[in-house]
Coordinates of N, CA and C and ligand atoms in Angstrom, one line a residue:
X1 N 5.3 17.1 5.3 CA 5.3 15.7 5.1 C 6.0 15.3 3.8
X2 N 6.8 14.2 3.9 CA 7.5 13.8 2.7 C 6.5 13.2 1.7
X3 N 6.7 13.5 0.5 CA 5.7 13.1 -0.5 C 5.8 11.6 -0.8
X4 N 7.0 11.2 -1.2 CA 7.1 9.8 -1.7 C 7.0 8.8 -0.5
X5 N 6.4 7.7 -0.7 CA 6.2 6.7 0.4 C 6.5 5.3 -0.1
X6 N 7.5 4.7 0.5 CA 7.8 3.3 0.1 C 7.4 2.4 1.3
X7 N 6.5 1.5 1.0 CA 6.0 0.6 2.1 C 6.3 -0.9 1.7
X8 N 6.8 -1.6 2.7 CA 7.0 -3.0 2.5 C 5.7 -3.7 2.9
X9 N 5.2 -4.6 2.1 CA 4.1 -5.5 2.4 C 4.7 -6.8 2.7
X10 N 4.8 -7.2 3.9 CA 5.4 -8.5 4.2 C 4.5 -9.7 3.9
X11 N 3.2 -9.4 3.7 CA 2.3 -10.5 3.5 C 2.3 -11.5 4.7
X12 N 2.2 -12.8 4.4 CA 2.2 -13.7 5.6 C 3.6 -14.3 5.8
X13 N 4.5 -13.4 6.1 CA 5.9 -13.8 6.3 C 6.4 -13.2 7.6
X14 N 7.4 -14.0 8.2 CA 8.2 -13.6 9.4 C 7.5 -13.8 10.7
X15 N 8.1 -14.5 11.6 CA 7.7 -14.7 12.9 C 8.3 -13.5 13.8
X16 N 8.1 -13.5 15.1 CA 8.5 -12.4 15.9 C 10.1 -12.3 15.8
X17 N 10.8 -13.3 15.9 CA 12.2 -13.2 15.9 C 12.7 -12.7 14.6
X18 N 12.2 -13.2 13.5 CA 12.6 -12.7 12.2 C 12.2 -11.2 12.0
X19 N 11.1 -10.8 12.6 CA 10.6 -9.4 12.5 C 11.7 -8.5 13.1
X20 N 12.0 -8.9 14.3 CA 13.0 -8.1 15.1 C 14.3 -8.0 14.3
X21 N 14.8 -9.1 13.8 CA 16.0 -9.1 13.1 C 16.0 -8.3 11.8
X22 N 14.9 -8.5 11.1 CA 14.8 -7.8 9.8 C 14.7 -6.3 10.0
X23 N 14.0 -5.8 11.0 CA 13.9 -4.4 11.2 C 15.2 -3.9 11.7
X24 N 15.9 -4.7 12.5 CA 17.2 -4.3 13.0 C 18.2 -4.1 11.8
X25 N 18.1 -4.9 10.8 CA 18.9 -4.8 9.7 C 18.5 -3.6 8.8
X26 N 17.2 -3.4 8.6 CA 16.7 -2.4 7.7 C 17.0 -1.0 8.3
X27 N 16.8 -0.8 9.6 CA 16.8 0.6 10.2 C 18.1 1.4 9.8
X28 N 19.3 0.9 10.0 CA 20.4 1.8 9.7 C 20.6 2.0 8.2
X29 N 20.0 1.1 7.4 CA 20.2 1.3 5.9 C 19.2 2.3 5.3
X30 N 18.1 2.6 6.1 CA 17.1 3.6 5.5 C 17.1 4.9 6.3
X31 N 18.0 5.0 7.2 CA 17.9 6.2 8.2 C 17.9 7.5 7.5
X32 N 18.5 7.6 6.3 CA 18.6 8.9 5.6 C 17.6 9.0 4.5
X33 N 16.6 8.2 4.5 CA 15.7 8.1 3.4 C 15.0 9.5 3.2
X34 N 14.8 9.8 1.9 CA 14.1 11.1 1.6 C 12.6 10.9 1.4
X35 N 12.2 9.6 1.6 CA 10.8 9.3 1.5 C 10.3 8.8 2.8
X36 N 9.0 8.6 2.9 CA 8.4 8.0 4.1 C 8.7 6.5 4.0
X37 N 9.0 5.8 5.1 CA 9.3 4.4 5.0 C 8.3 3.7 6.0
X38 N 7.6 2.6 5.4 CA 6.6 1.9 6.2 C 6.8 0.4 6.1
X39 N 6.6 -0.3 7.2 CA 6.6 -1.8 7.1 C 5.2 -2.3 7.5
X40 N 4.6 -3.0 6.6 CA 3.2 -3.5 6.9 C 3.4 -5.0 7.3
X41 N 3.2 -5.3 8.5 CA 3.6 -6.7 9.0 C 2.3 -7.4 9.4
X42 N 2.5 -8.8 9.5 CA 1.3 -9.5 10.0 C 0.9 -9.1 11.4
X43 N -0.4 -9.3 11.7 CA -1.0 -8.8 13.0 C -0.1 -9.3 14.2
X44 N 0.3 -10.5 14.1 CA 1.0 -11.1 15.2 C 2.4 -10.6 15.4
X45 N 2.9 -9.8 14.4 CA 4.2 -9.2 14.5 C 4.2 -7.7 14.9
X46 N 2.9 -7.2 15.0 CA 2.8 -5.7 15.2 C 3.6 -5.3 16.5
X47 N 3.4 -6.0 17.6 CA 4.0 -5.6 18.9 C 5.5 -5.7 18.8
X48 N 6.0 -6.7 18.2 CA 7.5 -6.9 18.0 C 8.0 -5.7 17.1
X49 N 7.3 -5.5 16.0 CA 7.7 -4.4 15.1 C 7.6 -3.0 15.7
X50 N 6.6 -2.8 16.5 CA 6.4 -1.5 17.2 C 7.6 -1.3 18.1
X51 N 8.1 -2.3 18.8 CA 9.3 -2.1 19.7 C 10.5 -1.9 18.8
X52 N 10.6 -2.7 17.7 CA 11.9 -2.7 16.9 C 12.1 -1.3 16.2
X53 N 11.0 -0.7 15.8 CA 11.1 0.6 15.1 C 11.3 1.8 16.0
X54 N 11.2 1.6 17.3 CA 11.4 2.8 18.2 C 12.7 3.5 17.9
X55 N 12.6 4.8 17.8 CA 13.8 5.6 17.5 C 14.3 5.6 16.1
X56 N 13.6 5.0 15.2 CA 13.9 4.9 13.8 C 13.0 5.8 13.0
X57 N 13.2 5.9 11.7 CA 12.3 6.7 10.8 C 11.3 5.7 10.1
X58 N 11.2 4.5 10.6 CA 10.3 3.5 10.0 C 9.0 3.6 10.7
X59 N 7.9 3.6 9.9 CA 6.5 3.6 10.4 C 5.9 2.2 10.3
X60 N 4.9 2.1 11.2 CA 4.3 0.8 11.4 C 2.9 0.7 10.6
X61 N 2.8 -0.4 9.8 CA 1.6 -0.7 9.1 C 1.0 -2.1 9.3
X62 N -0.3 -2.2 9.1 CA -0.9 -3.5 9.1 C -1.4 -3.8 7.7
X63 N -2.0 -5.0 7.5 CA -2.4 -5.4 6.2 C -3.9 -5.6 5.9
X64 N -4.7 -5.3 6.9 CA -6.1 -5.4 6.8 C -6.8 -4.8 8.0
X65 N -8.0 -4.4 7.9 CA -8.8 -3.8 9.0 C -10.2 -4.1 8.7
X66 N -11.0 -4.3 9.8 CA -12.4 -4.6 9.6 C -13.2 -3.2 9.6
X67 N -14.4 -3.2 9.1 CA -15.2 -2.0 9.0 C -16.0 -1.7 10.3
X68 N -16.2 -2.7 11.1 CA -17.0 -2.5 12.3 C -16.0 -2.2 13.5
X69 N -16.5 -1.5 14.5 CA -15.6 -1.2 15.6 C -15.4 -2.4 16.5
X70 N -16.4 -3.3 16.6 CA -16.2 -4.6 17.3 C -17.4 -5.5 17.0
X71 N -17.3 -6.7 17.5 CA -18.5 -7.6 17.3 C -18.2 -9.0 16.9
X72 N -19.2 -9.7 16.4 CA -19.1 -11.1 16.0 C -18.5 -11.2 14.6
X73 N -17.2 -11.0 14.4 CA -16.6 -11.1 13.1 C -15.3 -11.9 13.3
X74 N -15.5 -13.2 13.5 CA -14.4 -14.1 13.8 C -13.2 -13.9 12.8
X75 N -12.1 -13.7 13.4 CA -10.8 -13.6 12.6 C -10.5 -12.2 12.1
X76 N -11.3 -11.3 12.4 CA -11.1 -9.9 12.0 C -10.5 -9.0 13.1
X77 N -9.9 -7.9 12.7 CA -9.3 -7.0 13.6 C -9.8 -5.5 13.3
X78 N -10.2 -4.8 14.4 CA -10.8 -3.5 14.2 C -9.7 -2.4 14.1
X79 N -10.1 -1.2 13.7 CA -9.2 -0.1 13.6 C -8.7 0.3 14.9
X80 N -9.5 0.3 16.0 CA -9.1 0.6 17.3 C -8.0 -0.3 17.8
X81 N -8.2 -1.6 17.5 CA -7.2 -2.6 17.9 C -5.8 -2.3 17.3
X82 N -5.9 -1.9 16.0 CA -4.6 -1.5 15.3 C -4.0 -0.3 16.0
X83 N -4.9 0.7 16.3 CA -4.3 1.9 16.9 C -3.7 1.6 18.3
X84 N -4.3 0.7 19.0 CA -3.7 0.3 20.3 C -2.3 -0.3 20.1
X85 N -2.0 -0.8 18.9 CA -0.7 -1.3 18.6 C 0.2 -0.3 18.0
X86 N -0.3 1.0 18.0 CA 0.5 2.1 17.4 C 0.7 2.0 15.9
X87 N -0.3 1.4 15.3 CA -0.2 1.3 13.8 C -0.6 2.6 13.2
X88 N 0.1 3.0 12.2 CA -0.2 4.3 11.5 C -0.9 4.1 10.2
X89 N -0.4 3.1 9.4 CA -0.9 2.8 8.1 C -1.6 1.4 8.1
X90 N -2.6 1.3 7.2 CA -3.1 0.0 7.0 C -3.4 -0.2 5.5
X91 N -3.0 -1.4 5.0 CA -3.3 -1.7 3.6 C -4.8 -2.2 3.5
X92 N -5.5 -1.7 2.5 CA -6.9 -2.2 2.3 C -7.1 -2.6 0.9
X93 N -7.7 -3.7 0.6 CA -8.1 -4.1 -0.7 C -7.0 -4.6 -1.6
X94 N -6.0 -5.2 -0.9 CA -4.9 -5.8 -1.7 C -5.5 -6.9 -2.6
X95 N -4.9 -7.1 -3.8 CA -5.5 -8.0 -4.8 C -5.6 -9.4 -4.3
X96 N -4.6 -9.8 -3.3 CA -4.7 -11.1 -2.8 C -6.0 -11.3 -1.9
X97 N -6.4 -10.2 -1.3 CA -7.6 -10.2 -0.5 C -8.8 -10.2 -1.4
X98 N -8.7 -9.5 -2.5 CA -9.8 -9.5 -3.5 C -9.9 -10.9 -4.1
X99 N -8.8 -11.6 -4.4 CA -8.7 -12.8 -5.1 C -9.1 -14.0 -4.2
X100 N -8.6 -14.0 -3.0 CA -8.8 -15.2 -2.1 C -9.8 -15.1 -1.0
X101 N -10.1 -13.8 -0.7 CA -11.0 -13.6 0.5 C -12.2 -12.8 0.2
X102 N -12.6 -12.8 -1.1 CA -13.9 -12.2 -1.5 C -14.0 -10.7 -1.3
X103 N -12.9 -10.0 -1.2 CA -12.9 -8.5 -1.0 C -13.5 -7.9 -2.3
X104 N -14.4 -6.9 -2.1 CA -15.0 -6.3 -3.2 C -14.8 -4.7 -3.1
X105 N -15.2 -4.0 -4.1 CA -15.0 -2.6 -4.1 C -15.8 -2.0 -2.9
X106 N -17.0 -2.6 -2.6 CA -17.8 -2.2 -1.5 C -17.2 -2.5 -0.1
X107 N -16.6 -3.6 0.0 CA -16.0 -3.9 1.3 C -14.7 -3.1 1.5
X108 N -14.0 -2.9 0.4 CA -12.8 -2.0 0.4 C -13.2 -0.6 0.9
X109 N -14.3 -0.1 0.4 CA -14.8 1.2 0.8 C -15.2 1.2 2.2
X110 N -15.8 0.2 2.7 CA -16.3 0.1 4.1 C -15.1 0.1 5.0
X111 N -14.1 -0.7 4.7 CA -12.9 -0.8 5.5 C -12.1 0.5 5.5
X112 N -12.0 1.1 4.4 CA -11.3 2.4 4.3 C -11.9 3.5 5.1
X113 N -13.3 3.6 5.0 CA -14.0 4.6 5.8 C -13.8 4.4 7.3
X114 N -13.9 3.1 7.7 CA -13.8 2.8 9.2 C -12.3 3.2 9.6
X115 N -11.4 2.8 8.8 CA -10.0 3.1 9.2 C -9.7 4.6 9.3
X116 N -10.2 5.3 8.4 CA -10.0 6.8 8.4 C -10.7 7.4 9.6
X117 N -11.9 7.0 9.8 CA -12.7 7.5 10.9 C -12.0 7.3 12.3
X118 N -11.3 6.2 12.4 CA -10.6 5.9 13.6 C -9.3 6.6 13.7
X119 N -8.8 7.1 12.6 CA -7.5 7.9 12.7 C -6.3 7.2 12.1
X120 N -6.6 6.1 11.3 CA -5.5 5.5 10.6 C -5.3 6.1 9.2
X121 N -4.2 5.9 8.6 CA -4.0 6.2 7.2 C -4.1 4.9 6.4
X122 N -4.6 5.1 5.2 CA -5.0 3.8 4.5 C -4.2 3.8 3.2
X123 N -3.7 2.6 2.9 CA -3.1 2.4 1.5 C -4.1 1.5 0.8
X124 N -4.8 2.2 -0.1 CA -5.9 1.5 -0.9 C -5.3 0.9 -2.1
X125 N -5.5 -0.4 -2.3 CA -4.9 -1.1 -3.5 C -5.9 -1.3 -4.6
X126 N -5.5 -1.0 -5.8 CA -6.3 -1.3 -7.0 C -5.4 -1.8 -8.1
X127 N -6.0 -2.4 -9.1 CA -5.2 -2.9 -10.2 C -5.9 -3.9 -11.0
X128 N -5.6 -4.0 -12.3 CA -6.3 -4.9 -13.2 C -5.6 -6.3 -13.3
X129 N -6.4 -7.3 -13.6 CA -5.9 -8.6 -13.9 C -5.3 -8.7 -15.3
X130 N -4.5 -9.7 -15.5 CA -3.8 -9.9 -16.8 C -4.9 -9.9 -17.9
X131 N -5.9 -10.7 -17.7 CA -7.0 -10.8 -18.8 C -7.6 -9.4 -19.1
X132 N -7.8 -8.6 -18.0 CA -8.4 -7.3 -18.2 C -7.4 -6.4 -19.0
X133 N -6.1 -6.5 -18.7 CA -5.1 -5.7 -19.4 C -5.1 -6.1 -20.9
X134 N -5.1 -7.5 -21.1 CA -5.0 -8.0 -22.5 C -6.2 -7.7 -23.3
X135 N -7.4 -7.4 -22.7 CA -8.6 -7.1 -23.4 C -8.9 -5.6 -23.4
X136 N -7.9 -4.8 -23.0 CA -8.0 -3.4 -23.1 C -8.9 -2.8 -22.1
X137 N -9.1 -3.5 -20.9 CA -10.0 -3.0 -19.9 C -9.4 -2.3 -18.8
X138 N -8.0 -2.1 -18.8 CA -7.3 -1.5 -17.7 C -8.0 -0.2 -17.1
X139 N -8.2 0.7 -18.0 CA -8.7 2.0 -17.6 C -10.1 1.9 -16.9
X140 N -10.9 1.1 -17.6 CA -12.3 0.9 -17.0 C -12.2 0.3 -15.6
X141 N -11.3 -0.7 -15.5 CA -11.2 -1.4 -14.2 C -10.7 -0.5 -13.1
X142 N -9.6 0.2 -13.4 CA -9.0 1.0 -12.3 C -10.0 2.2 -11.9
X143 N -10.7 2.7 -12.9 CA -11.6 3.8 -12.6 C -12.8 3.3 -11.8
X144 N -13.3 2.1 -12.1 CA -14.3 1.5 -11.3 C -13.8 1.2 -9.9
X145 N -12.6 0.7 -9.7 CA -12.1 0.4 -8.4 C -11.9 1.7 -7.6
X146 N -11.3 2.7 -8.2 CA -11.0 3.9 -7.5 C -12.4 4.6 -7.1
X147 N -13.3 4.7 -8.0 CA -14.6 5.3 -7.6 C -15.3 4.5 -6.5
X148 N -15.2 3.2 -6.6 CA -15.8 2.3 -5.5 C -15.1 2.5 -4.2
X149 N -13.8 2.6 -4.2 CA -13.0 2.7 -2.9 C -13.3 4.1 -2.3
X150 N -13.5 5.1 -3.1 CA -13.7 6.5 -2.6 C -15.1 6.9 -2.3
X151 N -16.1 6.0 -2.6 CA -17.5 6.4 -2.4 C -17.8 6.9 -1.1
X152 N -18.3 8.2 -1.0 CA -18.7 8.7 0.3 C -17.5 9.3 1.1
X153 N -16.3 9.2 0.6 CA -15.2 9.7 1.4 C -15.1 11.2 1.1
X154 N -15.0 12.0 2.2 CA -14.9 13.4 2.1 C -13.5 13.9 1.5
X155 N -13.6 15.0 0.8 CA -12.3 15.5 0.3 C -11.3 15.8 1.4
X156 N -11.7 16.2 2.5 CA -10.8 16.5 3.6 C -10.0 15.3 4.1
X157 N -10.6 14.1 3.8 CA -10.0 12.9 4.3 C -9.1 12.3 3.3
X158 N -9.0 12.9 2.1 CA -8.2 12.3 1.0 C -6.7 12.3 1.4
X159 N -6.3 13.2 2.3 CA -4.9 13.3 2.7 C -4.5 12.1 3.6
X160 N -5.5 11.4 4.1 CA -5.2 10.2 4.9 C -5.1 9.0 4.0
X161 N -5.3 9.1 2.7 CA -5.3 8.0 1.8 C -4.1 8.0 0.9
X162 N -3.5 6.8 0.7 CA -2.5 6.6 -0.3 C -3.1 5.6 -1.2
X163 N -3.0 5.7 -2.5 CA -3.5 4.7 -3.4 C -2.3 3.9 -3.9
X164 N -2.4 2.6 -4.0 CA -1.4 1.7 -4.5 C -1.9 1.1 -5.8
X165 N -1.3 1.5 -6.9 CA -1.7 0.8 -8.2 C -0.8 -0.4 -8.4
X166 N -1.5 -1.6 -8.3 CA -0.7 -2.8 -8.4 C -1.4 -3.7 -9.5
X167 N -0.8 -3.7 -10.7 CA -1.4 -4.6 -11.7 C -1.2 -6.0 -11.3
X168 N -2.3 -6.8 -11.2 CA -2.2 -8.1 -10.6 C -1.2 -9.0 -11.3
X169 N -1.1 -8.8 -12.6 CA -0.1 -9.7 -13.4 C 1.3 -9.4 -13.1
X170 N 1.6 -8.3 -12.3 CA 3.0 -7.9 -12.0 C 3.3 -8.3 -10.6
X171 N 2.4 -8.9 -9.8 CA 2.6 -9.2 -8.4 C 3.3 -10.5 -8.3
X172 N 4.5 -10.6 -7.7 CA 5.2 -11.8 -7.4 C 5.6 -12.6 -8.7
X173 N 5.5 -12.0 -9.8 CA 5.7 -12.7 -11.1 C 7.1 -12.3 -11.7
X174 N 7.7 -11.3 -11.1 CA 8.9 -10.8 -11.7 C 8.7 -9.9 -13.0
X175 N 7.4 -9.8 -13.3 CA 7.0 -9.1 -14.5 C 6.6 -7.7 -14.0
X176 N 7.4 -6.7 -14.3 CA 7.0 -5.3 -13.8 C 6.3 -4.6 -14.9
X177 N 5.4 -3.7 -14.6 CA 4.9 -2.8 -15.6 C 6.0 -1.9 -16.1
X178 N 6.1 -1.6 -17.3 CA 7.1 -0.6 -17.7 C 6.9 0.7 -17.0
X179 N 7.9 1.4 -16.7 CA 7.7 2.7 -16.0 C 6.6 3.6 -16.8
X180 N 6.7 3.5 -18.1 CA 5.7 4.3 -18.9 C 4.3 3.8 -18.7
X181 N 4.1 2.5 -18.7 CA 2.8 1.9 -18.5 C 2.2 2.2 -17.1
X182 N 3.1 2.1 -16.1 CA 2.7 2.4 -14.7 C 2.3 3.8 -14.6
X183 N 3.1 4.7 -15.2 CA 2.9 6.1 -15.1 C 1.5 6.5 -15.8
X184 N 1.3 5.9 -17.0 CA 0.1 6.1 -17.8 C -1.2 5.7 -17.0
X185 N -1.1 4.5 -16.4 CA -2.3 4.1 -15.6 C -2.5 4.9 -14.4
X186 N -1.4 5.3 -13.7 CA -1.6 6.1 -12.5 C -2.2 7.5 -13.0
X187 N -1.8 8.0 -14.1 CA -2.4 9.2 -14.6 C -3.9 9.1 -14.8
X188 N -4.3 7.9 -15.3 CA -5.8 7.7 -15.4 C -6.5 7.7 -14.1
X189 N -5.8 7.0 -13.1 CA -6.4 7.0 -11.7 C -6.5 8.4 -11.2
X190 N -5.4 9.2 -11.4 CA -5.4 10.6 -10.8 C -6.5 11.4 -11.5
X191 N -6.7 11.2 -12.8 CA -7.8 11.9 -13.5 C -9.2 11.6 -12.9
X192 N -9.3 10.3 -12.6 CA -10.6 9.9 -12.0 C -10.8 10.6 -10.6
X193 N -9.7 10.7 -9.9 CA -9.7 11.4 -8.5 C -10.0 12.8 -8.7
X194 N -9.5 13.4 -9.8 CA -9.7 14.8 -10.1 C -11.2 15.1 -10.3
X195 N -11.8 14.2 -11.0 CA -13.3 14.3 -11.3 C -14.0 14.3 -10.0
X196 N -13.6 13.5 -9.0 CA -14.3 13.4 -7.7 C -14.0 14.6 -6.8
X197 N -12.7 15.0 -6.8 CA -12.3 15.9 -5.7 C -11.7 17.2 -6.2
X198 N -11.5 17.3 -7.5 CA -10.8 18.6 -8.0 C -9.3 18.4 -8.2
X199 N -8.8 19.3 -8.9 CA -7.4 19.2 -9.3 C -6.4 19.3 -8.1
X200 N -6.6 20.2 -7.2 CA -5.6 20.3 -6.1 C -5.5 19.1 -5.3
X201 N -6.7 18.5 -4.9 CA -6.7 17.3 -4.1 C -6.1 16.1 -4.9
X202 N -6.4 16.0 -6.1 CA -5.9 14.9 -6.9 C -4.4 15.0 -7.1
X203 N -3.9 16.2 -7.3 CA -2.4 16.3 -7.4 C -1.7 16.0 -6.1
X204 N -2.4 16.3 -5.0 CA -1.8 16.1 -3.7 C -1.8 14.6 -3.3
X205 N -2.8 13.8 -3.9 CA -2.9 12.4 -3.5 C -1.6 11.6 -3.9
X206 N -1.1 10.9 -3.0 CA 0.1 10.1 -3.3 C -0.4 8.7 -3.9
X207 N 0.2 8.4 -5.1 CA -0.2 7.1 -5.7 C 1.1 6.3 -5.9
X208 N 1.1 5.1 -5.3 CA 2.3 4.2 -5.4 C 2.1 3.3 -6.6
X209 N 3.2 2.7 -7.0 CA 3.2 1.6 -7.9 C 3.6 0.3 -7.1
X210 N 3.0 -0.8 -7.4 CA 3.4 -2.1 -6.8 C 3.4 -3.2 -7.8
X211 N 4.3 -4.1 -7.6 CA 4.3 -5.3 -8.5 C 5.7 -5.6 -9.0
X212 N 6.4 -6.5 -8.3 CA 7.8 -6.8 -8.7 C 8.7 -5.6 -8.7
X213 N 8.4 -4.6 -7.9 CA 9.3 -3.5 -7.7 C 10.5 -3.9 -6.9
X214 N 11.7 -3.6 -7.3 CA 12.9 -4.2 -6.6 C 14.1 -3.2 -6.7
X215 N 15.2 -3.7 -6.1 CA 16.4 -2.9 -6.1 C 16.8 -2.4 -7.5
X216 N 16.6 -3.2 -8.5 CA 17.0 -2.9 -9.8 C 16.1 -1.9 -10.6
X217 N 14.8 -2.0 -10.4 CA 14.0 -1.2 -11.2 C 13.4 0.0 -10.4
X218 N 13.6 0.1 -9.1 CA 13.0 1.2 -8.3 C 13.3 2.6 -8.9
X219 N 14.6 2.8 -9.2 CA 14.9 4.2 -9.6 C 14.2 4.7 -10.8
X220 N 14.1 3.8 -11.8 CA 13.4 4.2 -13.1 C 11.9 4.4 -12.8
X221 N 11.3 3.5 -12.0 CA 9.9 3.7 -11.7 C 9.7 5.0 -10.9
X222 N 10.5 5.2 -9.9 CA 10.4 6.4 -9.1 C 10.7 7.7 -9.8
X223 N 11.4 7.6 -11.0 CA 11.7 8.8 -11.8 C 10.4 9.3 -12.5
X224 N 9.4 8.5 -12.6 CA 8.2 8.9 -13.4 C 7.4 9.9 -12.6
X225 N 6.9 10.9 -13.3 CA 6.3 12.0 -12.6 C 5.0 11.7 -11.8
X226 N 4.3 10.6 -12.3 CA 3.0 10.3 -11.6 C 3.2 9.4 -10.4
X227 N 4.4 8.8 -10.3 CA 4.6 7.7 -9.3 C 5.2 8.3 -8.0
X228 N 4.4 8.2 -6.9 CA 4.8 8.8 -5.6 C 5.3 7.8 -4.6
X229 N 5.7 6.6 -5.1 CA 6.2 5.6 -4.1 C 6.0 4.2 -4.6
X230 N 6.2 3.3 -3.7 CA 6.1 1.9 -4.1 C 5.5 1.0 -2.9
X231 N 4.8 0.0 -3.3 CA 4.3 -1.0 -2.3 C 5.1 -2.3 -2.7
X232 N 5.9 -2.7 -1.8 CA 6.9 -3.7 -2.1 C 6.7 -5.0 -1.4
X233 N 6.5 -6.1 -2.2 CA 6.3 -7.4 -1.6 C 7.6 -8.1 -1.3
X234 N 7.9 -9.0 -2.2 CA 9.1 -9.9 -2.1 C 10.4 -9.2 -1.7
X235 N 10.7 -8.0 -2.3 CA 11.9 -7.3 -2.1 C 11.9 -6.6 -0.7
X236 N 10.8 -6.6 0.0 CA 10.7 -6.0 1.3 C 11.2 -7.0 2.4
X237 N 11.4 -8.2 2.0 CA 11.7 -9.2 3.0 C 13.2 -9.4 3.1
X238 N 14.0 -8.7 2.3 CA 15.5 -8.7 2.4 C 15.9 -7.3 2.7
X239 N 16.6 -7.1 3.8 CA 17.0 -5.7 4.2 C 17.7 -4.9 3.1
X240 N 18.7 -5.5 2.5 CA 19.4 -4.8 1.5 C 18.6 -4.4 0.3
X241 N 17.8 -5.3 -0.1 CA 16.9 -5.0 -1.3 C 15.9 -3.9 -1.0
X242 N 15.3 -4.1 0.2 CA 14.3 -3.1 0.6 C 15.0 -1.7 0.7
X243 N 16.1 -1.7 1.3 CA 16.9 -0.4 1.5 C 17.2 0.2 0.1
X244 N 17.6 -0.6 -0.8 CA 17.9 -0.1 -2.1 C 16.7 0.6 -2.8
X245 N 15.5 0.0 -2.6 CA 14.3 0.6 -3.1 C 14.0 1.9 -2.4
X246 N 14.1 1.9 -1.1 CA 13.9 3.1 -0.3 C 14.8 4.2 -0.7
X247 N 16.1 3.9 -1.0 CA 17.1 4.9 -1.3 C 17.2 5.0 -2.9
X248 N 16.1 4.8 -3.6 CA 16.1 4.8 -5.0 C 16.9 5.9 -5.6
Ligands
LIG301 P1 5.8 -8.2 -5.2 O1 6.7 -7.0 -4.9 O2 6.3 -9.5 -4.5 O3 5.5 -8.4 -6.6 O4 4.4 -7.9 -4.4 C1 3.8 -6.7 -4.7 C2 2.7 -6.6 -3.7 O5 1.7 -7.3 -3.8 C3 2.8 -5.5 -2.7 O6 1.6 -5.3 -2.1

C-alpha cells in the first residue's frame, strides 16, 4: 500500500455535471501519483464520481456516515449505503461538522466504529481552534480528540484509519500551519497513538495535514517526516491545483 494519501474534500460543492468534468480533468494529471489519491464528494455525486473514476487511480470517498446500520435518522446515510456506492473512504468528525452540526468526540467515535465494522476506511479529523492554539491548549485538545475518536477501537483496525490533523484556524483562511508546527503537532498525536497501541502501530498510522494546503505549499509540508498526506479543501476543486498537490 502506498503510504502517503492525498484526499480532496469537496465539501458541499459540485453538481453531477461538474463532478464528471472535474474528475475527467483530474484523472490524467494524477495518473502517475506516488501517493494514494481520493476524492470525497457530496452524497448526491457519489454515483457520478464512481463512474467517472473507473479505470483511474482515483479512489472514492464520502464526507460523513451514521453509526447505526439503518433506522429513523432523517437526513443520515449508513455505512452499507456508502458501500453500495463503492465508497472506500469516509471522512468523520470534520471540524465543520463539529462546529455546525454538534459532532462530538463520542459521535465521531461511534461513526468511526460503525464505518470500520462495515468495511470502510475512515479519515478521522481532529484539530484545535484558534483560541485553543493561542492559549497553549493545542496538545491537550488533540490528545483529547484522538483518545476520544479511538476509544474501543482494536489495534488490528488501526490500519483502516487515517487521521487528518486540521487546525481549525487554518481551514479556508489561507493561513497554513508552518510545516514545523504541523509536524510538531502530528508528532504529539502520534505519541498519543503510541500510548494506546504501541510503537509499531503508531508509526504505521498515516496522519495527514489539512488547512489551506495548496499547490504552493504542498511540497514543503509533505517533506516533513511526520506528515503522511493532506486533506485538501479549496484547492481540490480545481484540477490543476489538486494535481499539483498530489504530485508534490
Ligand atoms: P481548505 O483546504 O479549503 O483550507 O480546507 C481544508 C479542509 O477542511 C479539508 O477537510
